[in-house]
Short mmCIF file of C-alpha atoms and ligand atoms in Angstrom, two decimals:
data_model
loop_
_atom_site.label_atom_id
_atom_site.label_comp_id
_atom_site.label_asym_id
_atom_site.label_seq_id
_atom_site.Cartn_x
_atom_site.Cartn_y
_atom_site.Cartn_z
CA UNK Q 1 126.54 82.94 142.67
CA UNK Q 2 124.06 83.41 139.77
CA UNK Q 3 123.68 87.14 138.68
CA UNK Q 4 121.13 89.99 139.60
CA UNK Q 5 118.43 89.78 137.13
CA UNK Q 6 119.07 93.43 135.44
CA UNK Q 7 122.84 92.43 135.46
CA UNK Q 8 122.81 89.65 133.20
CA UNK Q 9 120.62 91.46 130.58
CA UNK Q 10 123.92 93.58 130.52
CA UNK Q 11 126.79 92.05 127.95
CA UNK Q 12 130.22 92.75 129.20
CA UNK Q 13 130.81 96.24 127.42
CA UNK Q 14 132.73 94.75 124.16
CA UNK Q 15 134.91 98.49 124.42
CA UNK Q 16 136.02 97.07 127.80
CA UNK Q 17 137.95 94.51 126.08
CA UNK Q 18 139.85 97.13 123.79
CA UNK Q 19 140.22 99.32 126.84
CA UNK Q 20 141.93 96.74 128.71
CA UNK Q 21 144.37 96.32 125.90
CA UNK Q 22 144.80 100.26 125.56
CA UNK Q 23 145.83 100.82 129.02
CA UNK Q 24 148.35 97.57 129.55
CA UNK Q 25 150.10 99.12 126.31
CA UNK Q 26 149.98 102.68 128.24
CA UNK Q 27 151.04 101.11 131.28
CA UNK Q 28 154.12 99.81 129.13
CA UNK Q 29 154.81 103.60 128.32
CA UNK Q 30 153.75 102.88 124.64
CA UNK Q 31 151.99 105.87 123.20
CA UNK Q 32 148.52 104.97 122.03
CA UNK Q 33 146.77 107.15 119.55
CA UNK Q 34 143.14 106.75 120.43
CA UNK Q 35 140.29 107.33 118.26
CA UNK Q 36 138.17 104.80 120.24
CA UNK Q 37 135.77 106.12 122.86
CA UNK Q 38 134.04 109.64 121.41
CA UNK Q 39 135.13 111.88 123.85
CA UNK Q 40 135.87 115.12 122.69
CA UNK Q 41 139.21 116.01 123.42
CA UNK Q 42 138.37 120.11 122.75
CA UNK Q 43 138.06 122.17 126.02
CA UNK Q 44 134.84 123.92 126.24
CA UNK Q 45 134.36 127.68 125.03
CA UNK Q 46 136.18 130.29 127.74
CA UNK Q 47 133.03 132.13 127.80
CA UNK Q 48 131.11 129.52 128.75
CA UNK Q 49 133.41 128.47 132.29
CA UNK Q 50 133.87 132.03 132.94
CA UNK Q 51 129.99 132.13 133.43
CA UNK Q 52 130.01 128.80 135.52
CA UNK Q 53 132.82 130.25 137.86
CA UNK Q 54 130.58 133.78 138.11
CA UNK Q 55 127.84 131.68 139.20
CA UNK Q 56 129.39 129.35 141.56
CA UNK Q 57 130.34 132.22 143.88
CA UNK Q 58 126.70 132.89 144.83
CA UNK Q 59 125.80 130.28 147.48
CA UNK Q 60 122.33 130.84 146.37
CA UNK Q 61 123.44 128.06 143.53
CA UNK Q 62 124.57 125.55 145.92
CA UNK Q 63 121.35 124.60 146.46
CA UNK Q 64 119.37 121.71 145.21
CA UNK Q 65 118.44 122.84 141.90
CA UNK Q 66 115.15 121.87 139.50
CA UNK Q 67 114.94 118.53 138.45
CA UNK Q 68 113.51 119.46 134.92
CA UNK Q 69 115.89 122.31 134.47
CA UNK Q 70 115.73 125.97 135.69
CA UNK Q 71 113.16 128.36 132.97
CA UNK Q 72 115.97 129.94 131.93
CA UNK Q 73 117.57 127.21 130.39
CA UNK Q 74 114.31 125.80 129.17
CA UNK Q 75 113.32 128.80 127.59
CA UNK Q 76 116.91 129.13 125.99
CA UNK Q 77 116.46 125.49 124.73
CA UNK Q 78 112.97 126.33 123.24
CA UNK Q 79 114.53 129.37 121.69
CA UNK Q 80 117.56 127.43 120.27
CA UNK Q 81 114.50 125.13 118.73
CA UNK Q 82 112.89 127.79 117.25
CA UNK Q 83 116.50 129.71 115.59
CA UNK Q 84 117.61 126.02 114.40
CA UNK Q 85 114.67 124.19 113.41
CA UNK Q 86 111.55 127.42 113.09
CA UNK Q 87 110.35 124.78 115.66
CA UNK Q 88 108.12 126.20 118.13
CA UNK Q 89 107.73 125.26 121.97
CA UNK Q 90 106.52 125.70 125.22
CA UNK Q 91 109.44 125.89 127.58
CA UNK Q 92 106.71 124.65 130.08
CA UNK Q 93 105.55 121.62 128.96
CA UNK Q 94 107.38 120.71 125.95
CA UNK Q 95 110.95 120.70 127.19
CA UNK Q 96 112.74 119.07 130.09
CA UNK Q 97 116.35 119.33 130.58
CA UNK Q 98 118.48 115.93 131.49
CA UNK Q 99 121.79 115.19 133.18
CA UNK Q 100 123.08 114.42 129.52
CA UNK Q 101 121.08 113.06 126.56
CA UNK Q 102 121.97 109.34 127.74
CA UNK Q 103 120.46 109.90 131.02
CA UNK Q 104 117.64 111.56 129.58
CA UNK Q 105 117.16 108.05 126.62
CA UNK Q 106 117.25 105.68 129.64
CA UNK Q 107 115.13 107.37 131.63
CA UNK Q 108 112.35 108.02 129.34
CA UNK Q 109 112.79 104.33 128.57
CA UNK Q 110 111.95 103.82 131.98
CA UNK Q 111 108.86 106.08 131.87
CA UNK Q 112 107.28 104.44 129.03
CA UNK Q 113 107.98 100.54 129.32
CA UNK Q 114 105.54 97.59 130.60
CA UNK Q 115 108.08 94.42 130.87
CA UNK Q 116 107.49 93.24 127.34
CA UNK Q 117 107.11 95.90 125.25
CA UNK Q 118 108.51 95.49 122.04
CA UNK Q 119 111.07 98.61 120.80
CA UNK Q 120 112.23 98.78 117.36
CA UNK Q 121 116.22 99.90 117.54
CA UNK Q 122 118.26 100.54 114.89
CA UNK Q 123 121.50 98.20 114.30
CA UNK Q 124 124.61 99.32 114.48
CA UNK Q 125 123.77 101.78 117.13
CA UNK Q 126 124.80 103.67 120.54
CA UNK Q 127 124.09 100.77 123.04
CA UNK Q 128 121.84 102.98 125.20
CA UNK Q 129 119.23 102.77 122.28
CA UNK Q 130 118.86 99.11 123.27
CA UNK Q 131 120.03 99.25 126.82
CA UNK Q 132 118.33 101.67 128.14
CA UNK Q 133 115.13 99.44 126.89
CA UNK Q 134 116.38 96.01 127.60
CA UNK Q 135 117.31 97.62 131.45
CA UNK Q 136 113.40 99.01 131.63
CA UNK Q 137 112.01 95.35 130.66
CA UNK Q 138 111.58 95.54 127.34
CA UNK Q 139 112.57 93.67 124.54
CA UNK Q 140 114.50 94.87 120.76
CA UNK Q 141 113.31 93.97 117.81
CA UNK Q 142 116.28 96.03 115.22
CA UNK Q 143 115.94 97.30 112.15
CA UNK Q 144 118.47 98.83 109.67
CA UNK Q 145 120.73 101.67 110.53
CA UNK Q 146 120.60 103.09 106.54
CA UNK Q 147 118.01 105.82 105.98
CA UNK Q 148 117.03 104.76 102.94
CA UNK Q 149 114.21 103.89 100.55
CA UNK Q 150 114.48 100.25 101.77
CA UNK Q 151 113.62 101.60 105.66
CA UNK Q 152 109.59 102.33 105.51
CA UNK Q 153 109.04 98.51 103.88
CA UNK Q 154 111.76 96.77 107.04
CA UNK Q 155 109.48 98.93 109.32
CA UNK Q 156 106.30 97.69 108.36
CA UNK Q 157 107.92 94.19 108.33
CA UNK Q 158 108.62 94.31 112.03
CA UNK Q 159 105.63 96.25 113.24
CA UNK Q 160 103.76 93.15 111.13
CA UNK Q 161 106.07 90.22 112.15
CA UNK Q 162 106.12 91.19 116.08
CA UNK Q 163 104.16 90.29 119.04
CA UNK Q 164 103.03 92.56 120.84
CA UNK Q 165 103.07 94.91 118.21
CA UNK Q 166 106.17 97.24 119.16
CA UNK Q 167 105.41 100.43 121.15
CA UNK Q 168 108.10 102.86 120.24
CA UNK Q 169 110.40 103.48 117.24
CA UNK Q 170 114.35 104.44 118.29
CA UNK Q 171 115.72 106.87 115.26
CA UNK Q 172 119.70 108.48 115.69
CA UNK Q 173 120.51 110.65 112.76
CA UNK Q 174 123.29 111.67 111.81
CA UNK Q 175 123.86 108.50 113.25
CA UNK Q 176 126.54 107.30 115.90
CA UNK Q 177 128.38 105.10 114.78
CA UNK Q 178 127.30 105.29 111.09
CA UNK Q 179 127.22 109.15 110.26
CA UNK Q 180 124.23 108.65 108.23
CA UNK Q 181 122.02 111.69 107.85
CA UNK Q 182 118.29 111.80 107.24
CA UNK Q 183 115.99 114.35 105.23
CA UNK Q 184 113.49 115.74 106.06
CA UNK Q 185 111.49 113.70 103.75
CA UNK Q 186 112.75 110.70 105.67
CA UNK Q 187 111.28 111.71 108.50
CA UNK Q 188 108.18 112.57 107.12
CA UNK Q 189 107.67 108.96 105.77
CA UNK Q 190 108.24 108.04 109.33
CA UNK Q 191 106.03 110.27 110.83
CA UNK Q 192 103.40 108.94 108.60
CA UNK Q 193 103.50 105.64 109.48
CA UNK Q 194 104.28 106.18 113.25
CA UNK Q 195 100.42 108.07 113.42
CA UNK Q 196 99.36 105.36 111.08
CA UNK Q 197 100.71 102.51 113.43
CA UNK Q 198 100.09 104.19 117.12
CA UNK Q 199 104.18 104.64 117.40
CA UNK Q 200 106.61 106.69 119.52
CA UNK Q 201 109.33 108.33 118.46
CA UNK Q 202 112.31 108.72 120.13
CA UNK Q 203 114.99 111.12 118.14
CA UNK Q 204 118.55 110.89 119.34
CA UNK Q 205 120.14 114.17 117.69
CA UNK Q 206 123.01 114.56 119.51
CA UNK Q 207 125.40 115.52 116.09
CA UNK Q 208 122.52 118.38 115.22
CA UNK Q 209 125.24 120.84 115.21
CA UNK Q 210 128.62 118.55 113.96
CA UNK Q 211 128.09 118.30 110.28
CA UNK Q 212 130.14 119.23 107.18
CA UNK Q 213 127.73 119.05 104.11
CA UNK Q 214 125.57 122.53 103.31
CA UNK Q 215 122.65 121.24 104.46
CA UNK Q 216 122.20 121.27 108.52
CA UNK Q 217 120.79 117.88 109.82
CA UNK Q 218 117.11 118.39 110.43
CA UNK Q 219 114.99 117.95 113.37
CA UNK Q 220 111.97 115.02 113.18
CA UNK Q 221 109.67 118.02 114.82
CA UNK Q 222 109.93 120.02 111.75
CA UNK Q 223 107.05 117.53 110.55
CA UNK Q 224 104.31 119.05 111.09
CA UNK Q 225 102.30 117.14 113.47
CA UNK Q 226 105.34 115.46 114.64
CA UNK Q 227 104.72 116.08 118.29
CA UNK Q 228 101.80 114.51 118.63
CA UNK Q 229 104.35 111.31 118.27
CA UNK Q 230 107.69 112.13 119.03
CA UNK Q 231 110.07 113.31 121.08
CA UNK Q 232 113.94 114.44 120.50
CA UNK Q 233 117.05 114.44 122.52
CA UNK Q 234 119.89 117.09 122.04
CA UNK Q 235 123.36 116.82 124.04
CA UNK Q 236 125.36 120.35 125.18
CA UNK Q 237 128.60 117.18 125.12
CA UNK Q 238 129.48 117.53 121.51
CA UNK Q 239 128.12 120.72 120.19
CA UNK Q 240 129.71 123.36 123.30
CA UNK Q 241 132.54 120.68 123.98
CA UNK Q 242 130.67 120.07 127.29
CA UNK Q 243 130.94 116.25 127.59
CA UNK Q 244 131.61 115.91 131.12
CA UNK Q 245 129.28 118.90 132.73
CA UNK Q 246 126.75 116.14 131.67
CA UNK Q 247 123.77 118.46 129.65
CA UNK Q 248 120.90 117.59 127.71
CA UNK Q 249 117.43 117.62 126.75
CA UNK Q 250 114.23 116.01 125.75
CA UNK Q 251 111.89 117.93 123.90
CA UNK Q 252 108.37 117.18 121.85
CA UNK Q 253 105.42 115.55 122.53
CA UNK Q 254 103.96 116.50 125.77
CA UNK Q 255 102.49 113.87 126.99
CA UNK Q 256 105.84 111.81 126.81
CA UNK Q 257 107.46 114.80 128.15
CA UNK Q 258 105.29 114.69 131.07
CA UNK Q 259 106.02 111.05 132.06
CA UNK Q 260 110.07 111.58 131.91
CA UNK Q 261 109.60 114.73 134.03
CA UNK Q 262 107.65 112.76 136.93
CA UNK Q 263 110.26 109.88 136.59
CA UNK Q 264 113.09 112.34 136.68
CA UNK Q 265 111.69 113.96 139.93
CA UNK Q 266 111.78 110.84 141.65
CA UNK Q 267 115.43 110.43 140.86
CA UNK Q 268 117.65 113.67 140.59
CA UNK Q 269 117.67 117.01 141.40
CA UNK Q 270 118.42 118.69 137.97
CA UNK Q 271 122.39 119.38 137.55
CA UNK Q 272 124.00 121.93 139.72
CA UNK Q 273 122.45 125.50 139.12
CA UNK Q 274 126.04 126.86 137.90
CA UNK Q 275 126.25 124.24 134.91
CA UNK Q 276 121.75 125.06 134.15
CA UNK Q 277 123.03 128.96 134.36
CA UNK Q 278 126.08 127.94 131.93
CA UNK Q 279 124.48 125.86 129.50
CA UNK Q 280 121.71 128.97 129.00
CA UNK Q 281 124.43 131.13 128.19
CA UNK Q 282 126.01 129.05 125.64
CA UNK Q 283 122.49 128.11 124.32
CA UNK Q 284 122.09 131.74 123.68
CA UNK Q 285 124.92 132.32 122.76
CA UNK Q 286 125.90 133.61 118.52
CA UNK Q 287 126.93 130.29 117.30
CA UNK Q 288 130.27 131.43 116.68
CA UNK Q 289 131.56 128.49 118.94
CA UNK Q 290 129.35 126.13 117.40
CA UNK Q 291 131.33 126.84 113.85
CA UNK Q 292 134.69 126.68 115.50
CA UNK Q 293 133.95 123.26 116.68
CA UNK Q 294 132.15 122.36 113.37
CA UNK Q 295 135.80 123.44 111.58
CA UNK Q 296 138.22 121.25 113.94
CA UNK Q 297 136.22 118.35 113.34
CA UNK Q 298 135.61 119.02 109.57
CA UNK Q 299 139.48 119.27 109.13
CA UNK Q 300 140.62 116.50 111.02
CA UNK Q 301 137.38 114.19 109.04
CA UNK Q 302 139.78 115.41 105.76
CA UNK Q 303 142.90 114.42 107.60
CA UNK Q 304 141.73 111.19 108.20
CA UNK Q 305 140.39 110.14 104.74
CA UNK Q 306 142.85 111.55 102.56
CA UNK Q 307 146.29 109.87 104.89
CA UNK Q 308 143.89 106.81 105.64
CA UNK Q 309 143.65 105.99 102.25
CA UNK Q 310 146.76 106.58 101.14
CA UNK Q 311 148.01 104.19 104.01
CA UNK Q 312 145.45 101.62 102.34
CA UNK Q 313 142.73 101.80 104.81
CA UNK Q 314 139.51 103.28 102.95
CA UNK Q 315 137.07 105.50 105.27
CA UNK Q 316 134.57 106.78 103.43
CA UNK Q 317 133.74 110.55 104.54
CA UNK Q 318 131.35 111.31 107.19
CA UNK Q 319 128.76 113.95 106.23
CA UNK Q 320 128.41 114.80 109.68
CA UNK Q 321 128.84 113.23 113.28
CA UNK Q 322 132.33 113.22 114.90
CA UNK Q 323 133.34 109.69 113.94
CA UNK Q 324 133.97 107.64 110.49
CA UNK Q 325 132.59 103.97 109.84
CA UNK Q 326 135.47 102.62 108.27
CA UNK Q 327 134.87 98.92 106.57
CA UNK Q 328 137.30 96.51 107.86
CA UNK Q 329 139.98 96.17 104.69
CA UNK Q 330 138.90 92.90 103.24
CA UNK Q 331 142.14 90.88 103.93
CA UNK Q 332 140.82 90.76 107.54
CA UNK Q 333 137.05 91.01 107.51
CA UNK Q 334 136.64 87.52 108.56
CA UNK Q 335 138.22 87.96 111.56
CA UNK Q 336 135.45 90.33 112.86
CA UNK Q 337 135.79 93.78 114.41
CA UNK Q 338 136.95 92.66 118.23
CA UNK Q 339 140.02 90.80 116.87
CA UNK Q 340 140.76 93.59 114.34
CA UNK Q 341 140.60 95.90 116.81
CA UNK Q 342 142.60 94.63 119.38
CA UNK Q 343 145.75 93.47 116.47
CA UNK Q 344 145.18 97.51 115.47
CA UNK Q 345 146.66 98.17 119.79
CA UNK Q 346 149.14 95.49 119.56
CA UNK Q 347 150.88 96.27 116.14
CA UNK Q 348 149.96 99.72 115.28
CA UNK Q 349 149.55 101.31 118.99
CA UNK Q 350 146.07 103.11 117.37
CA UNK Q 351 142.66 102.34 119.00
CA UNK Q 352 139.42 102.25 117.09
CA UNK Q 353 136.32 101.19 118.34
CA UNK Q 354 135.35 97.75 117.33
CA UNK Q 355 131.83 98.01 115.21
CA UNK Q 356 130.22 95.18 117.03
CA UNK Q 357 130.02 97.06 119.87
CA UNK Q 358 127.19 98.74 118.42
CA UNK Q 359 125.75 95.44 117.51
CA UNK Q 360 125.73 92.50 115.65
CA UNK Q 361 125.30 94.15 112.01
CA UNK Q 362 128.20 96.23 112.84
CA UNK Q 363 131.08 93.66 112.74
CA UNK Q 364 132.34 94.32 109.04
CA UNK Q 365 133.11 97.96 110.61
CA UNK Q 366 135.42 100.20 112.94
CA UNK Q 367 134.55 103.33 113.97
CA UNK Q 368 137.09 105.64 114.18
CA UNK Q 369 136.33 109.04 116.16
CA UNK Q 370 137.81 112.46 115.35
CA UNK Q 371 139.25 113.27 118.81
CA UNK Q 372 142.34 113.47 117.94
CA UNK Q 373 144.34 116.74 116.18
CA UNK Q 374 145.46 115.98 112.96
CA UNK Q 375 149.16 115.33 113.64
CA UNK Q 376 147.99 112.54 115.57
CA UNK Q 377 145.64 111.27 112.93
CA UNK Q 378 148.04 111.54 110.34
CA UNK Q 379 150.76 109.25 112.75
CA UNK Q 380 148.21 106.83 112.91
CA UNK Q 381 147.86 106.92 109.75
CA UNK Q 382 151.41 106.13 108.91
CA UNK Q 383 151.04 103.00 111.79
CA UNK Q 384 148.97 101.75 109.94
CA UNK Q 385 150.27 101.51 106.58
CA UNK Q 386 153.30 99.97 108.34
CA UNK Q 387 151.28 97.42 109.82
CA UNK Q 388 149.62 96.49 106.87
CA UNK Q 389 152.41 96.35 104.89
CA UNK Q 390 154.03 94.03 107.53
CA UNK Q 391 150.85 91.90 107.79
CA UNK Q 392 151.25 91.05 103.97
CA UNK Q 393 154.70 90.47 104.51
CA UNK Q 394 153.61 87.72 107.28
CA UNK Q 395 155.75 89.54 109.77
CA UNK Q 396 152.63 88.62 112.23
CA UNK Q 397 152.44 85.63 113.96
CA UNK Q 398 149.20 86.52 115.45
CA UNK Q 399 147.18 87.63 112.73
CA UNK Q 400 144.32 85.09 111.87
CA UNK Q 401 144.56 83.73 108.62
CA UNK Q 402 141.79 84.91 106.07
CA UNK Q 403 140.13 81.59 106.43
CA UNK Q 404 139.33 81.84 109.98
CA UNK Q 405 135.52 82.33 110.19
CA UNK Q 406 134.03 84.07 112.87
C1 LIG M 1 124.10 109.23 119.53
C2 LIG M 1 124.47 109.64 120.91
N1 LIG M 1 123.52 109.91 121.78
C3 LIG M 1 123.81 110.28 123.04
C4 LIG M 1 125.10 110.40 123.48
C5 LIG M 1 125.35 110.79 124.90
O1 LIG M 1 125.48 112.13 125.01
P1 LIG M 1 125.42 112.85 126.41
O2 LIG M 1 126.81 113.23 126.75
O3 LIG M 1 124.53 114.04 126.18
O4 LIG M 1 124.81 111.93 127.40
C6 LIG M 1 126.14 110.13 122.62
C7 LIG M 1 127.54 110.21 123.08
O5 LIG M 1 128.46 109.74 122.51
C8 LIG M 1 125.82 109.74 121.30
O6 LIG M 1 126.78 109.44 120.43
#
């Protein structure tokens, strides 16, 4: 029977394939370390369930809620905006809360796509980026992940080289899976050319709040005259350890704003009044969580590079994000990132995700995520040095040969 139209537009998810292998080795009582899917492992902030369990006893909560997010937790989202970024915006119009940020991507995607359209998506990237368009009818042209000087000229090449001329621009800094970070400058470059070339922009800043370096990641709306373009999507998942009470937000331009809102009230409710009430509290809240969070992840980043590399598997640190984008060791780049991956579960019971999951351009890579504690990272660690050693000692009978192309 052929497929549903949408369906086939939707690759197997490559993780699946790792999964698959992850949870026959469980199922085999072998203990996997797994720094594979990016779900933080840290329980979210006492304070914050203590305020969703207060809530939940009012029945007045158990109603349907607001689709676009209660005031209070708009306004506490415009507030955050205005502490982080000395953004400023109306809770009204310029901010709509989402069942997650990914929820929030895809449905804006929806909002703002005529079967066609041509998106400009970064590669590697989080496959929503592209999904959420390809779902919605439109079609990806990528660009480079790297924000560097070499980004405004591949821009104008694909704004130039497609047809139609592409609609929307997808940026995701610090990026997942890459880490990259932009500057402000960056984004002021883009900005430029996005007014100059009748572009959205669609910021995914999930990792605003998970970096290590001095400098905080910056927000695209501290352009001025950003929001006349763009609009940015923050996640509660990562920063308050809140991955599964499924938070976010889309803020910026209104008009865009606007659109996801009506879309949004087709489809959902808003999130049950308990987790809105919740996730205002811990958006107004005196960052002192935020740090905490900030100083697990920063110490088990260190963890990882420093016994990494002594076990002969370079990862280059991440500046920010909860994940490093490790380049395959050479001896087995050729084999790509699924079959490295999956000989990583079989002979060193440590899962990674494989880097052409995020797309083509991402096969030289593994990303590793920092959910973990460091004891764990620093057994996989030790894993691995034993399986590389007994890979050059040809103790593997399965490892492909450095001449296999992909
Ligand atoms: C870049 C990026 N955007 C969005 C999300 C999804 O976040 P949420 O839990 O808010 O849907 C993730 C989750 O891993 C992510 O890495």
């Amino acid at each position: 029977m052929e497929e549903f139209h949408k369906v086939r537009r939707l690759p197997p998810y490559v993780f699946e394939q790792v999964n698959r292998l992850k949870a026959d080795a469980r199922a085999k009582g072998i203990d996997i370390i797994d720094l594979g899917m990016g779900n933080p492992d840290l329980p979210t902030p006492q304070a914050i369930v203590d305020k969703l369990v207060d809530t939940v006893r009012d029945p007045r909560t158990h109603r349907y809620s607001s689709s676009r997010g209660i005031p209070g937790l708009r306004r506490a989202q415009a507030n955050y905006y205005a502490r982080r970024f000395g953004v400023k915006l109306n809770p009204d119009t310029q901010v709509v809360a989402t069942l997650g940020s990914k929820e929030g991507f895809a449905n804006m995607a929806q909002a703002i796509t005529a079967p066609g359209d041509v998106v400009i998506c970064p590669n590697p990237t989080y496959p929503i980026h592209a999904f959420g368009f390809i779902m919605s009818g439109g079609v990806i042209r990528s660009i480079q992940a790297e924000p560097d000087a070499s980004f405004i000229p591949a821009l104008e090449r694909a704004v130039k080289h497609s047809i139609p001329k592409p609609i929307a621009l997808i940026l995701n800094y610090p990026s997942n899976p890459t880490a990259h970070v932009a500057t402000l400058d960056f984004y002021k470059d883009v900005v430029d050319f996005a007014k100059k070339n009748d572009l959205i922009l669609l910021s995914d800043l999930a990792y605003a709040e998970i970096f290590f370096d001095d400098t905080p990641p910056p927000s695209i709306l501290q352009v001025p005259g950003a929001i006349d373009v763009a609009v940015e999507f923050t996640s509660m998942s990562k920063t308050f350890s809140m991955p599964g009470w499924r938070m976010g937000f889309a803020v910026g331009n209104e008009r865009l704003i606007s659109a996801l809102t009506r879309v949004k009230s087709y489809l959902d409710y808003g999130a049950f009044t308990p987790i809105q009430v919740a996730a205002s509290a811990a958006l107004n809240g005196d960052g002192s969580d935020i740090e905490e969070v900030r100083s697990i992840y920063r110490k088990r980043r260190d963890v990882m590079v420093e016994s990494f590399g002594r076990a002969g598997f370079n990862v280059p640190p991440p500046a920010a994000t909860m994940f490093a984008w490790a380049p395959i060791p050479e001896q087995y780049r050729a084999m790509g990132s699924l079959e490295f991956s999956k000989l990583l579960i079989e002979h060193a019971d440590v899962a990674v995700a494989p880097g052409i999951g995020f797309g083509e351009h991402g096969d030289d890579y593994v990303r590793l995520a920092l959910v973990e504690n460091e004891h764990r990272i620093r057994q996989a660690a030790r894993n691995i040095k034993r399986f590389l050693q007994a890979s050059a000692e040809g103790r593997f009978d399965n490892v492909i040969p450095l001449s296999a192309r992909r």
